[in-house]
C-alpha cells in the first residue's frame, strides 16, 4: 500500500505492457523474487525476522493461464493501433493546415481551429476522468480497486496531462488568432 511499492508496480505494469504489445523482451523490471531479495537485504539491518520471512517465499505466481481469445486479439489490435495513430495524426495535421490555407479568412480559420483543439483536449480529459471512475466502480473496494486504479494510471496517466496541454494550446491558438489587430485605415484630410 505504500508509495514505493506503487511506483515499482506502475513501472512493472508499463514494462509488462511493452513486452506484451511490442514484443520487447529486453526489459529491466525486476522479478518479484529479485524485489523480495532486495527488500530482505535492506531489512537484514532493521528487522532480521521479517527479512527471513521474505526469503522463505522464492516464487509468487501472478498468472495461472495463458492469455488467449479476446485478450490476445486486443493485444494484437493495440499493437496495430500505434501505426494507425501516427497515420491518422498526420492526416489530421495536414487537414488542419489545408483548412487554414484554403480559408477565405485565415484569422477566423485559425480561431475555429484553436477552439476545436481546445474542445477536443477538454473532451479527452473528461473521457479520462470517466474511464478512471468506471475502473474504480468496476472493482470491489479494497486492494483490488487500488491495484486496478494503479494499472489505469500506469497506462493512461500521461494522457490526462497531454489532454490538458492540448486544450491549453488550442485556447492559446484561438486567443492569438482573435487578438491580432487589423491595420487601421488612414484618412486623408
CSV table of C-alpha atoms in Angstrom, one decimal:
chain,number,residue,atom,x,y,z
A,1,UNK,CA,0.0,0.0,0.0
A,2,UNK,CA,3.0,2.4,0.2
A,3,UNK,CA,4.2,4.8,-2.4
A,4,UNK,CA,7.4,2.9,-3.0
A,5,UNK,CA,5.5,-0.3,-4.0
A,6,UNK,CA,3.1,1.7,-6.1
A,7,UNK,CA,5.9,3.2,-8.1
A,8,UNK,CA,7.6,-0.2,-8.6
A,9,UNK,CA,4.2,-1.7,-9.5
A,10,UNK,CA,3.5,1.1,-12.2
A,11,UNK,CA,6.9,0.6,-13.7
A,12,UNK,CA,6.4,-3.1,-13.8
A,13,UNK,CA,3.0,-2.8,-15.5
A,14,UNK,CA,4.4,-0.4,-18.1
A,15,UNK,CA,7.3,-2.8,-18.7
A,16,UNK,CA,4.9,-5.8,-19.0
A,17,UNK,CA,2.7,-3.9,-21.4
A,18,UNK,CA,5.7,-3.0,-23.6
A,19,UNK,CA,6.8,-6.7,-23.6
A,20,UNK,CA,3.3,-7.9,-24.5
A,21,UNK,CA,2.3,-5.3,-27.1
A,22,UNK,CA,5.5,-4.6,-28.9
A,23,UNK,CA,7.3,-7.8,-28.2
A,24,UNK,CA,10.1,-6.1,-26.3
A,25,UNK,CA,11.6,-8.9,-24.3
A,26,UNK,CA,14.7,-7.0,-23.1
A,27,UNK,CA,13.0,-5.4,-20.1
A,28,UNK,CA,14.6,-4.1,-16.9
A,29,UNK,CA,11.8,-4.8,-14.5
A,30,UNK,CA,12.9,-6.9,-11.5
A,31,UNK,CA,11.1,-10.1,-10.9
A,32,UNK,CA,9.2,-10.3,-7.6
A,33,UNK,CA,11.9,-12.7,-6.3
A,34,UNK,CA,14.5,-10.1,-7.1
A,35,UNK,CA,12.4,-7.4,-5.3
A,36,UNK,CA,12.0,-9.7,-2.3
A,37,UNK,CA,15.7,-10.4,-2.2
A,38,UNK,CA,16.5,-6.7,-2.3
A,39,UNK,CA,13.9,-5.9,0.3
A,40,UNK,CA,15.2,-8.7,2.5
A,41,UNK,CA,18.8,-7.4,2.2
A,42,UNK,CA,17.6,-4.0,3.4
A,43,UNK,CA,15.6,-5.5,6.2
A,44,UNK,CA,18.5,-7.5,7.5
A,45,UNK,CA,19.7,-4.4,9.1
A,46,UNK,CA,16.4,-3.2,10.5
A,47,UNK,CA,14.2,-6.3,11.1
A,48,UNK,CA,16.0,-9.6,10.6
A,49,UNK,CA,12.9,-11.7,11.4
A,50,UNK,CA,10.9,-10.0,8.6
A,51,UNK,CA,13.8,-10.5,6.2
A,52,UNK,CA,13.8,-14.2,6.9
A,53,UNK,CA,10.1,-14.4,6.0
A,54,UNK,CA,10.7,-12.7,2.7
A,55,UNK,CA,13.4,-15.2,1.8
A,56,UNK,CA,11.2,-18.2,2.5
A,57,UNK,CA,8.9,-17.5,-0.5
A,58,UNK,CA,11.0,-17.6,-3.6
A,59,UNK,CA,8.2,-17.7,-6.2
A,60,UNK,CA,4.9,-15.9,-6.5
A,61,UNK,CA,2.5,-17.0,-9.2
A,62,UNK,CA,0.9,-14.0,-10.9
A,63,UNK,CA,-0.7,-15.6,-13.9
A,64,UNK,CA,-2.4,-19.0,-13.9
A,65,UNK,CA,-3.2,-19.4,-17.5
A,66,UNK,CA,-2.1,-18.3,-20.9
A,67,UNK,CA,-3.7,-15.1,-22.3
A,68,UNK,CA,-5.9,-16.2,-25.3
A,69,UNK,CA,-9.1,-15.4,-27.0
A,70,UNK,CA,-10.3,-11.8,-26.7
A,71,UNK,CA,-7.3,-10.7,-24.6
A,72,UNK,CA,-4.9,-11.9,-27.3
A,73,UNK,CA,-7.0,-10.2,-30.0
A,74,UNK,CA,-7.0,-6.9,-28.1
A,75,UNK,CA,-3.2,-7.0,-27.6
A,76,UNK,CA,-2.8,-7.5,-31.4
A,77,UNK,CA,-5.2,-4.6,-32.1
A,78,UNK,CA,-3.3,-2.4,-29.7
A,79,UNK,CA,0.0,-3.2,-31.5
A,80,UNK,CA,-1.5,-2.3,-34.9
A,81,UNK,CA,-3.2,0.8,-33.4
A,82,UNK,CA,0.2,2.5,-32.9
A,83,UNK,CA,0.8,2.8,-36.6
A,84,UNK,CA,-2.8,3.8,-37.3
A,85,UNK,CA,-2.5,6.6,-34.6
A,86,UNK,CA,0.6,8.0,-36.3
A,87,UNK,CA,-1.0,8.0,-39.8
A,88,UNK,CA,-4.3,9.5,-38.6
A,89,UNK,CA,-2.4,12.2,-36.6
A,90,UNK,CA,-0.5,13.1,-39.8
A,91,UNK,CA,-3.8,13.2,-41.8
A,92,UNK,CA,-5.4,15.4,-39.1
A,93,UNK,CA,-2.4,17.8,-39.2
A,94,UNK,CA,-2.5,18.1,-43.0
A,95,UNK,CA,-6.3,18.6,-42.9
A,96,UNK,CA,-5.9,21.4,-40.4
A,97,UNK,CA,-3.1,23.1,-42.4
A,98,UNK,CA,-5.2,22.7,-45.6
A,99,UNK,CA,-8.3,24.2,-44.0
A,100,UNK,CA,-6.4,27.3,-42.9
A,101,UNK,CA,-4.7,27.7,-46.3
A,102,UNK,CA,-7.9,27.3,-48.2
A,103,UNK,CA,-10.0,29.6,-45.9
A,104,UNK,CA,-11.1,33.0,-47.2
A,105,UNK,CA,-10.5,34.5,-43.7
A,106,UNK,CA,-7.4,32.8,-42.3
A,107,UNK,CA,-7.7,34.5,-39.0
A,108,UNK,CA,-11.2,33.2,-38.5
A,109,UNK,CA,-10.0,29.7,-39.6
A,110,UNK,CA,-7.1,29.8,-37.0
A,111,UNK,CA,-9.6,30.8,-34.3
A,112,UNK,CA,-12.0,28.0,-35.2
A,113,UNK,CA,-9.1,25.5,-35.3
A,114,UNK,CA,-8.0,26.7,-31.9
A,115,UNK,CA,-11.5,26.3,-30.4
A,116,UNK,CA,-11.8,22.8,-31.9
A,117,UNK,CA,-8.4,21.7,-30.5
A,118,UNK,CA,-9.3,23.2,-27.1
A,119,UNK,CA,-12.7,21.4,-27.0
A,120,UNK,CA,-11.0,18.1,-28.1
A,121,UNK,CA,-8.5,18.4,-25.3
A,122,UNK,CA,-11.2,19.0,-22.7
A,123,UNK,CA,-13.3,16.1,-24.0
A,124,UNK,CA,-10.3,13.8,-23.8
A,125,UNK,CA,-9.6,14.9,-20.2
A,126,UNK,CA,-13.3,14.3,-19.3
A,127,UNK,CA,-13.1,10.9,-21.0
A,128,UNK,CA,-10.0,10.1,-18.9
A,129,UNK,CA,-11.9,11.0,-15.8
A,130,UNK,CA,-14.9,8.9,-16.7
A,131,UNK,CA,-12.7,6.0,-17.5
A,132,UNK,CA,-11.0,6.3,-14.1
A,133,UNK,CA,-14.4,6.3,-12.4
A,134,UNK,CA,-15.6,3.3,-14.4
A,135,UNK,CA,-12.4,1.4,-13.4
A,136,UNK,CA,-12.9,2.3,-9.8
A,137,UNK,CA,-16.5,1.2,-9.7
A,138,UNK,CA,-16.0,-2.0,-11.7
A,139,UNK,CA,-13.8,-3.5,-9.0
A,140,UNK,CA,-14.7,-4.2,-5.4
A,141,UNK,CA,-13.3,-1.8,-2.8
A,142,UNK,CA,-10.0,-2.6,-1.2
A,143,UNK,CA,-6.7,-3.8,-2.5
A,144,UNK,CA,-8.2,-4.9,-5.8
A,145,UNK,CA,-9.6,-1.4,-6.5
A,146,UNK,CA,-6.3,0.2,-5.6
A,147,UNK,CA,-4.5,-2.2,-8.0
A,148,UNK,CA,-7.0,-1.6,-10.8
A,149,UNK,CA,-6.6,2.2,-10.4
A,150,UNK,CA,-2.8,1.9,-10.4
A,151,UNK,CA,-2.9,-0.1,-13.6
A,152,UNK,CA,-5.3,2.5,-15.2
A,153,UNK,CA,-3.0,5.4,-14.1
A,154,UNK,CA,0.1,3.5,-15.3
A,155,UNK,CA,-1.4,3.1,-18.8
A,156,UNK,CA,-3.4,6.3,-19.1
A,157,UNK,CA,-1.9,8.7,-16.6
A,158,UNK,CA,0.1,10.7,-19.1
A,159,UNK,CA,-3.0,11.0,-21.3
A,160,UNK,CA,-4.7,13.3,-18.8
A,161,UNK,CA,-1.8,15.7,-18.7
A,162,UNK,CA,-1.5,15.6,-22.5
A,163,UNK,CA,-5.2,16.3,-22.9
A,164,UNK,CA,-4.9,19.5,-20.7
A,165,UNK,CA,-1.8,20.6,-22.7
A,166,UNK,CA,-3.7,20.2,-25.9
A,167,UNK,CA,-6.7,22.1,-24.5
A,168,UNK,CA,-4.4,24.9,-23.4
A,169,UNK,CA,-2.6,25.1,-26.7
A,170,UNK,CA,-5.9,25.2,-28.5
A,171,UNK,CA,-7.1,28.1,-26.3
A,172,UNK,CA,-3.8,30.0,-26.9
A,173,UNK,CA,-4.2,29.5,-30.6
A,174,UNK,CA,-7.8,30.7,-30.6
A,175,UNK,CA,-6.9,33.7,-28.4
A,176,UNK,CA,-3.9,34.6,-30.6
A,177,UNK,CA,-6.0,34.4,-33.7
A,178,UNK,CA,-8.7,36.8,-32.5
A,179,UNK,CA,-6.3,39.2,-30.8
A,180,UNK,CA,-4.4,40.2,-33.9
A,181,UNK,CA,-5.1,43.8,-34.5
A,182,UNK,CA,-6.0,44.7,-38.1
A,183,UNK,CA,-4.3,47.7,-39.6
A,184,UNK,CA,-6.4,50.9,-39.3
A,185,UNK,CA,-7.3,52.9,-42.4
A,186,UNK,CA,-5.5,56.2,-42.5
A,187,UNK,CA,-7.8,59.0,-43.7
A,188,UNK,CA,-6.5,62.0,-45.7
A,189,UNK,CA,-7.6,65.5,-44.6
